[in-house]
Each structure stands twice: as structure tokens, then as C-alpha cells.
Tab-separated table of C-alpha atoms in Angstrom:
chain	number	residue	atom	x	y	z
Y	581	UNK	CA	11.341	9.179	3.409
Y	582	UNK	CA	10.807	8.062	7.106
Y	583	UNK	CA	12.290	4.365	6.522
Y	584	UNK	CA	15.837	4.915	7.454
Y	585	UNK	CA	17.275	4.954	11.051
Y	586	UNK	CA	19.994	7.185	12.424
Y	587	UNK	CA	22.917	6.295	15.030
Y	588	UNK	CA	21.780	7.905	17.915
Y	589	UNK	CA	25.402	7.513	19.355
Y	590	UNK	CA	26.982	9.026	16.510
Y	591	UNK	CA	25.089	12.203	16.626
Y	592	UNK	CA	25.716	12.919	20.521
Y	593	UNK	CA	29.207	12.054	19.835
Y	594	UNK	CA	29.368	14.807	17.096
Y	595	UNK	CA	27.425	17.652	18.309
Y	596	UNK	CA	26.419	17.048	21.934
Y	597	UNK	CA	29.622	19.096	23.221
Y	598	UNK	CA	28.088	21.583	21.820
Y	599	UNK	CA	24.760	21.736	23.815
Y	600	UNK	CA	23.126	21.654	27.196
Y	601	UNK	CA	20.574	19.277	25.272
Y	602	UNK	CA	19.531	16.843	22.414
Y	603	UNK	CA	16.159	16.839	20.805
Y	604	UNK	CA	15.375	13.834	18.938
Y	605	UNK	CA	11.992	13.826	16.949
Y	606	UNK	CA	11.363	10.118	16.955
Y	607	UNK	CA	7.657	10.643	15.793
Y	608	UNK	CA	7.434	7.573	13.508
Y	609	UNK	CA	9.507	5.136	15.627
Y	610	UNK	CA	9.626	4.420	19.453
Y	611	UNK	CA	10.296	1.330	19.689
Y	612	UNK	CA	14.283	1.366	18.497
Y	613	UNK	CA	14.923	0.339	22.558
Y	614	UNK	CA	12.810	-3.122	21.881
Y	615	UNK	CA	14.770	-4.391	19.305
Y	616	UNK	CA	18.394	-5.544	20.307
Y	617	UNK	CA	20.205	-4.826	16.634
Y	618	UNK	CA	18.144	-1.138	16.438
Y	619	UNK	CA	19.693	-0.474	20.400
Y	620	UNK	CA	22.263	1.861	19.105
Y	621	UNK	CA	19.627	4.205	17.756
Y	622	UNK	CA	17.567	4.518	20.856
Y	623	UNK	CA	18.543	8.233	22.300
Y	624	UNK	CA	16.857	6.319	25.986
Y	625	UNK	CA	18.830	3.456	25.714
Y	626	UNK	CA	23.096	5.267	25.587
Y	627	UNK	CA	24.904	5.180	27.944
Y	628	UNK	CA	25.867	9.284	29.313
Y	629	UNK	CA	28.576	10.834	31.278
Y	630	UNK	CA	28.495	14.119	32.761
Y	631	UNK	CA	30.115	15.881	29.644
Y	632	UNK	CA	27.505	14.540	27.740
Y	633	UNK	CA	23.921	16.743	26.921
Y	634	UNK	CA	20.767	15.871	28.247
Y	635	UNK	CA	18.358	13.942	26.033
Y	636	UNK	CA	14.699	14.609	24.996
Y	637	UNK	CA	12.769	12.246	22.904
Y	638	UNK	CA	9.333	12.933	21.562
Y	639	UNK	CA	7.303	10.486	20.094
Y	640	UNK	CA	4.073	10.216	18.007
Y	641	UNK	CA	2.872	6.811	20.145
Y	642	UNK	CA	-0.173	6.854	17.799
Y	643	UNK	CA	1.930	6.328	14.791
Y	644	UNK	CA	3.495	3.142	15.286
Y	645	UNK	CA	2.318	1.773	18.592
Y	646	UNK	CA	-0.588	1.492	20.637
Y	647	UNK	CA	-2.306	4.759	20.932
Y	648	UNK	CA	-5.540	6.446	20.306
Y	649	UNK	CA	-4.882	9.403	16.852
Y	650	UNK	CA	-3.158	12.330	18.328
Y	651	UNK	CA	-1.475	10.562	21.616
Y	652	UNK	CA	2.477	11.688	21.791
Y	653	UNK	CA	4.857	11.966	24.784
Y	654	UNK	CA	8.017	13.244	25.877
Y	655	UNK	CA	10.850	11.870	27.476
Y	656	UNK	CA	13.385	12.991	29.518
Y	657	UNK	CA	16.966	11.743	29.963
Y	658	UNK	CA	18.891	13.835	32.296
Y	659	UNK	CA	20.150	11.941	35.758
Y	660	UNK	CA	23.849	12.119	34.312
Y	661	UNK	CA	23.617	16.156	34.448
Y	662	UNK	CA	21.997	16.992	38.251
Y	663	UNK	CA	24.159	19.159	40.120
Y	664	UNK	CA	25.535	21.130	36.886
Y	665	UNK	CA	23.884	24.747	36.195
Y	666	UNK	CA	22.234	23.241	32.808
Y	667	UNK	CA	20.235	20.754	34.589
Y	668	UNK	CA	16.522	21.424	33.726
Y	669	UNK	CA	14.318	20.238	36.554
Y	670	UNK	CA	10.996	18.686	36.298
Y	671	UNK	CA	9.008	21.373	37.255
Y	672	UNK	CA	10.864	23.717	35.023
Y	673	UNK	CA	10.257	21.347	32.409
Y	674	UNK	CA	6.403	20.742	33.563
Y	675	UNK	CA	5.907	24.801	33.775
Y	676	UNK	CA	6.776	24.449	29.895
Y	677	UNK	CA	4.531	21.963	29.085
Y	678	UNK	CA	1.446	23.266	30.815
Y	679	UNK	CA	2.030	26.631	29.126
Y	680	UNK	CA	1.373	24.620	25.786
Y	681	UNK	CA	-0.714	22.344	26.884
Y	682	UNK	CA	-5.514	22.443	26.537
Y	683	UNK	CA	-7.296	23.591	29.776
Y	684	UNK	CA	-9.700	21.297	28.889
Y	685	UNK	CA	-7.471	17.896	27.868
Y	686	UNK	CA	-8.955	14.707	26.279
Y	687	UNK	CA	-8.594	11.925	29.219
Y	688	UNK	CA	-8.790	8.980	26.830
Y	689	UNK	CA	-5.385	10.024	25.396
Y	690	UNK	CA	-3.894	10.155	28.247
Y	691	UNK	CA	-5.154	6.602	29.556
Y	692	UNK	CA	-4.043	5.366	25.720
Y	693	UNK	CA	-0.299	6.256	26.593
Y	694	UNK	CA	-0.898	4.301	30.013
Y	695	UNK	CA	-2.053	1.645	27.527
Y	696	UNK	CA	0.541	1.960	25.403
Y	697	UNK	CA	3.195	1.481	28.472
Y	698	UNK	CA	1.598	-1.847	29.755
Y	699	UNK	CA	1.467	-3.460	26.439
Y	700	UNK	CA	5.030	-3.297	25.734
Y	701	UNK	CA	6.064	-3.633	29.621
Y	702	UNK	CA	8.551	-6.385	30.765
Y	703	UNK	CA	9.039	-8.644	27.989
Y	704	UNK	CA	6.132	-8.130	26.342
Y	705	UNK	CA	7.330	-5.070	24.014
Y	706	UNK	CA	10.249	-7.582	22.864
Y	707	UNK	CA	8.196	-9.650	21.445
Y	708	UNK	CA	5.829	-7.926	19.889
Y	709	UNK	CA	8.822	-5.800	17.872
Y	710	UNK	CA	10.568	-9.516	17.266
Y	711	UNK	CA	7.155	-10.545	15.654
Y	712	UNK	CA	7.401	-7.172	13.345
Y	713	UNK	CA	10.673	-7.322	12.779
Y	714	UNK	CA	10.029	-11.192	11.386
Y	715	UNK	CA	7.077	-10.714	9.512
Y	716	UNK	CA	8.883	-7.613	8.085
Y	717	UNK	CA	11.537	-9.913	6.532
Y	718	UNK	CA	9.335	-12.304	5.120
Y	719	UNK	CA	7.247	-9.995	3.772
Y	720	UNK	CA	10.280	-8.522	1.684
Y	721	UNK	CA	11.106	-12.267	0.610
Y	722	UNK	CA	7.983	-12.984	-0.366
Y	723	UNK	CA	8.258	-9.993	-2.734
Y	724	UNK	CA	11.616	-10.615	-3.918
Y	725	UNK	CA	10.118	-14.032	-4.921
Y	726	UNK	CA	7.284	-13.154	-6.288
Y	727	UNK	CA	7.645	-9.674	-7.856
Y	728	UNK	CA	9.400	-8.491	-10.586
Y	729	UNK	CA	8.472	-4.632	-11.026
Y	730	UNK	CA	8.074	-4.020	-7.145
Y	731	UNK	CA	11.423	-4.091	-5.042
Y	732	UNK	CA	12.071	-3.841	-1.214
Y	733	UNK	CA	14.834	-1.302	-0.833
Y	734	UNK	CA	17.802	-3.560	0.819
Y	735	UNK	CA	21.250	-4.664	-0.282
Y	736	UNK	CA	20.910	-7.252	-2.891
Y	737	UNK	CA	24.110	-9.001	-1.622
Y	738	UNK	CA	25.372	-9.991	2.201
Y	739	UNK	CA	28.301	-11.796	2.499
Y	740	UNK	CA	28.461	-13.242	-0.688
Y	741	UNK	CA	24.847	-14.265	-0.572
Y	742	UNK	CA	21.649	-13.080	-2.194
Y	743	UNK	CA	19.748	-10.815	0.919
Y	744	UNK	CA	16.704	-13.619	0.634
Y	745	UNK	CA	18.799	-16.369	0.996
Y	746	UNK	CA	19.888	-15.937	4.462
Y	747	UNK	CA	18.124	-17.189	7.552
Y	748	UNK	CA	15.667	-14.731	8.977
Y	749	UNK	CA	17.022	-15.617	12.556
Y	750	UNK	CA	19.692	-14.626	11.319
Y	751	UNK	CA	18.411	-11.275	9.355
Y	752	UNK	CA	16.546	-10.090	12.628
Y	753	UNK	CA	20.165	-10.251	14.731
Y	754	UNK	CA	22.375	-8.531	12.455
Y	755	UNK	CA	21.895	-4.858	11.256
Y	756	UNK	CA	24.376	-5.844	8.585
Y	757	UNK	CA	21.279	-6.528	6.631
Y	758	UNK	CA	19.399	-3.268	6.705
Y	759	UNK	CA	22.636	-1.234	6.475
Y	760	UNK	CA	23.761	1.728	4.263
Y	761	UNK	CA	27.599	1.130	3.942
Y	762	UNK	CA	29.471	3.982	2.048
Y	763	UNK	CA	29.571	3.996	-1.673
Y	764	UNK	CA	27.475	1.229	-2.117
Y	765	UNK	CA	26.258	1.373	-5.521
Y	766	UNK	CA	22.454	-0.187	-4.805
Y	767	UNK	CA	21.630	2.711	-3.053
Y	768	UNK	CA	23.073	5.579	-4.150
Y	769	UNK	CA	23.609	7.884	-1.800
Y	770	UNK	CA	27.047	10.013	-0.638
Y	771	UNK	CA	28.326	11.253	2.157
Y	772	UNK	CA	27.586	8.186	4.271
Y	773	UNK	CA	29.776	7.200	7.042
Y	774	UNK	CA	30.178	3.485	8.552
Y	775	UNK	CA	27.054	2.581	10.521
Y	776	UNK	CA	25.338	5.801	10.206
Y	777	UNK	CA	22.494	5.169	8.362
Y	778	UNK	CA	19.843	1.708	7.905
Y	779	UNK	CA	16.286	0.634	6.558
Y	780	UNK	CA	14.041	0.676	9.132
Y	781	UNK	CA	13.233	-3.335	9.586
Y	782	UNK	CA	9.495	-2.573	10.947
Y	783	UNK	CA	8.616	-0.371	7.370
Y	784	UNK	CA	8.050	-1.651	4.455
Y	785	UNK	CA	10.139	0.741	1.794
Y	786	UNK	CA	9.613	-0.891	-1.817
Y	787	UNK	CA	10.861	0.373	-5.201
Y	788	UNK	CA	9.020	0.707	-8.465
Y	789	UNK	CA	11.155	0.830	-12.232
Y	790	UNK	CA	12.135	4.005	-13.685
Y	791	UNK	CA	15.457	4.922	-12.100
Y	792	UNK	CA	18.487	3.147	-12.151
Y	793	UNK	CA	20.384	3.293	-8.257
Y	794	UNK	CA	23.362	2.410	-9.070
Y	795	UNK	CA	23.877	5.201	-11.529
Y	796	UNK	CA	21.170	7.987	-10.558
Y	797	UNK	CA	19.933	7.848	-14.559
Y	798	UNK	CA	16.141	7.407	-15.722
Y	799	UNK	CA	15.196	3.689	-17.416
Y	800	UNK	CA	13.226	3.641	-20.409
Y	801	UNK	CA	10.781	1.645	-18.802
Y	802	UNK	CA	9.249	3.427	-15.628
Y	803	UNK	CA	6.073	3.117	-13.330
Y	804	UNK	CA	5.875	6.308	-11.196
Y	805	UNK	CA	4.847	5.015	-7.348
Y	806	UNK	CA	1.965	7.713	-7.374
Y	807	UNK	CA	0.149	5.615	-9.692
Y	808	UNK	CA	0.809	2.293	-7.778
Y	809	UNK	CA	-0.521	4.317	-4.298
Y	810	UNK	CA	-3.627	5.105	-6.121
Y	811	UNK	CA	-4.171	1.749	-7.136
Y	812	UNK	CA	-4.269	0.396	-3.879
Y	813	UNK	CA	-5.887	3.113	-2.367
Y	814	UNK	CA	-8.710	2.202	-4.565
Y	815	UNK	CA	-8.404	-1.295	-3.628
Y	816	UNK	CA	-8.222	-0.775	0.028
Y	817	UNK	CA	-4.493	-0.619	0.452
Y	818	UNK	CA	-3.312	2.163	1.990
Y	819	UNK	CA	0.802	2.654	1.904
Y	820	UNK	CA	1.958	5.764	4.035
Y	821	UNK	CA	3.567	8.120	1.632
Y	822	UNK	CA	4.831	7.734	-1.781
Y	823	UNK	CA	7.419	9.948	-4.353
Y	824	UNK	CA	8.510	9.338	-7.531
Y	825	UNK	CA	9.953	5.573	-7.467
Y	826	UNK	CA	9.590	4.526	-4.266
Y	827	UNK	CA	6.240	3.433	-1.744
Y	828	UNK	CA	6.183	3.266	2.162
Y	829	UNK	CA	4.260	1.371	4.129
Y	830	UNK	CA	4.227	1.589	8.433
């Protein structure tokens, strides 16, 4: 599902030798370079040398920020690689874009993007995201205390502590919180490597009973999400996608 977050640094440090550039589908985030502990993740935000690729980002701005239904852009992170034969310049990159692009283009979504840009200019884009990324957390404590068949997916335990238990100052600083570190038996997954993977803070992933993490098996006792989307749906709550035992919301 589209609640976990990749190292952005990682991946050019793995494959970019191997490319002129990077394309990095960011469609359901964009706002990774507004939140200090998600900076790492932000393609716009690392730092490049000249033996590093160029970077493209696209993003769906209509998804998660502040744009009419259908408004995306593309960005272009290049300066590092002018002068070298790979260098793509902007009307190279324009001449592409036109090719693809309507004859007879919707105005409004372009002024949305413009929109979209002032709203989360200077330090306004900081705190709106430190507003989400707050009401995010105490959202998921509210459910850990008041829930018992609906679960946020995070790791029960930090530093001794129960996740809920800890400040959410403290939780909003530290990606320690949202973090997938190898083998860890709440979630279940292999092949992780150290600060690879985390839960997106701004979505909402919960879990519903039927499979056990730790172990991959099937309880005895199970409510398939489908049935808890459906529910809502039908009483105006409307979570983004759904599969067998877990439930997003953006």
C-alpha cells in the first residue's frame, strides 16, 4: 500500500552510477521536503555531486496538497550535471513535454499548481505538514486508546516504552517512531535494510484482526478490511484503498 516511505538517498547511492537519471514517482506524497525527520526521502532536497544522476520528481499535487483533480508537475534536479554530455536541457526537456501535452489545456490547473506553490511558500508549508504530522499522531493514540479490533500499523514498543506513551513533540522529531527496522517481528516483512523503509506519518494505515504479523498465520477470529471500507463508505467515510487486513486513509 502507498503508506510507507523510501530513502531517497539510499536508492541514488545504489543504482544512480548506473544512470544519466532518476525517476521518482512521488504521486501520493510531495511534501517529504516540509517535514525535517521525512528530509532524507525528498529526491529535491540531497545533496549531488557530479558523479551523481540527475533527478526527476513527478507528483500528483491533487492527491495530497492543494490542487484542483488532475493537477501534477514535474521537477527537475540537474545543476550538478551542466557541462557533461548527459545533461538534458530545458528545452530538450520542454520539446518532450509539449509533445505529450493538450493543444487546448485547462488554465485553472495550471493557476491551481501556482496555488499550490504559494500556500506552502516560506514557512508556511512547514507548518501546515507539522499540523498533519501532529494530528496524525494523535489520531493513532486516540485509536490505540480507544479501539480494540482497529490498529494503526506502528511499532508497539520504542525504547522500552509503549509507541502512545511518548511525547508527540517528541514522535514528530524522530523517524525512530515510524520506522521499519530489520526483522522486527510486528511487521513482518524481510529483506529490510537499516533506515530503508517507514510509515508514512501524514496517512493513516490501520489494521483489522485476522492475521497474526509476527508470524504471517491466519487468527481464528478475523474481520476482512473490505467489509470495514464499506461500512464507512455507507456512512460517509471514505478511506483510500483497502486489502485484506489492512485500511488507508490520505
Amino acid at each position: 500500500m502507498t503508506a510507507r516511505f523510501y530513502n531517497a538517498r539510499q536508492v541514488v547511492d545504489k543504482i544512480g552510477h548506473l544512470c544519466d537519471y532518476i525517476l521518482f514517482d512521488s504521486a501520493w506524497v510531495g511534501y517529504e521536503q516540509f517535514i525535517p525527520m521525512m528530509a532524507d526521502c525528498s529526491p529535491l532536497l540531497l545533496e549531488l555531486t557530479p558523479d551523481d544522476p540527475g533527478i526527476f520528481v513527478t507528483q500528483s499535487v491533487h492527491k495530497q496538497q492543494a490542487g484542483f483533480s488532475q493537477t501534477s508537475q514535474i521537477h527537475k534536479k540537474d545543476n550538478h550535471l551542466r557541462g557533461q554530455a548527459r545533461f538534458c536541457p530545458h528545452k530538450r526537456l520542454n520539446n518532450a513535454f509539449m509533445l505529450h501535452a493538450s493543444t487546448s489545456p485547462f488554465y485553472p490547473l495550471f493557476a491551481a499548481l501556482d496555488v499550490n506553490a504559494k500556500i506552502h511558500e516560506g514557512e508556511s508549508g512547514r507548518r501546515l505538514w507539522a499540523e498533519c504530522v501532529a494530528l496524525g499522531i494523535e489520531a493513532r493514540k486516540a485509536i490505540i486508546a480507544n479501539c480494540k479490533m482497529i490498529q494503526p500499523f506502528i511499532p508497539p514498543m520504542v525504547a522500552g516504552r509503549p509507541w502512545q506513551d511518548h511525547p508527540t513533540e517528541a514522535i514528530a522529531r524522530e523517524r525512530r517512531f515510524f520506522s521499519f527496522e530489520p526483522d522486527a517481528r510486528w511487521h513482518g516483512f524481510e529483506g529490510y535494510a537499516d533506515d530503508q523503509y517507514f510509515v508514512d506519518p501524514c496517512k493513516l494505515l490501520l489494521t483489522t484482526p485476522g492475521i497474526d504479523a509476527e508470524s504471517g498465520e491466519y487468527s481464528e477470529f478475523g474481520i476482512p478490511a473490505t467489509i470495514l471500507a464499506h461500512y464507512l463508505r455507507e456512512n460517509g467515510i471514505v478511506p483510500e484503498k483497502c486489502d485484506l487486513n489492512s485500511i488507508l486513509f490520505c
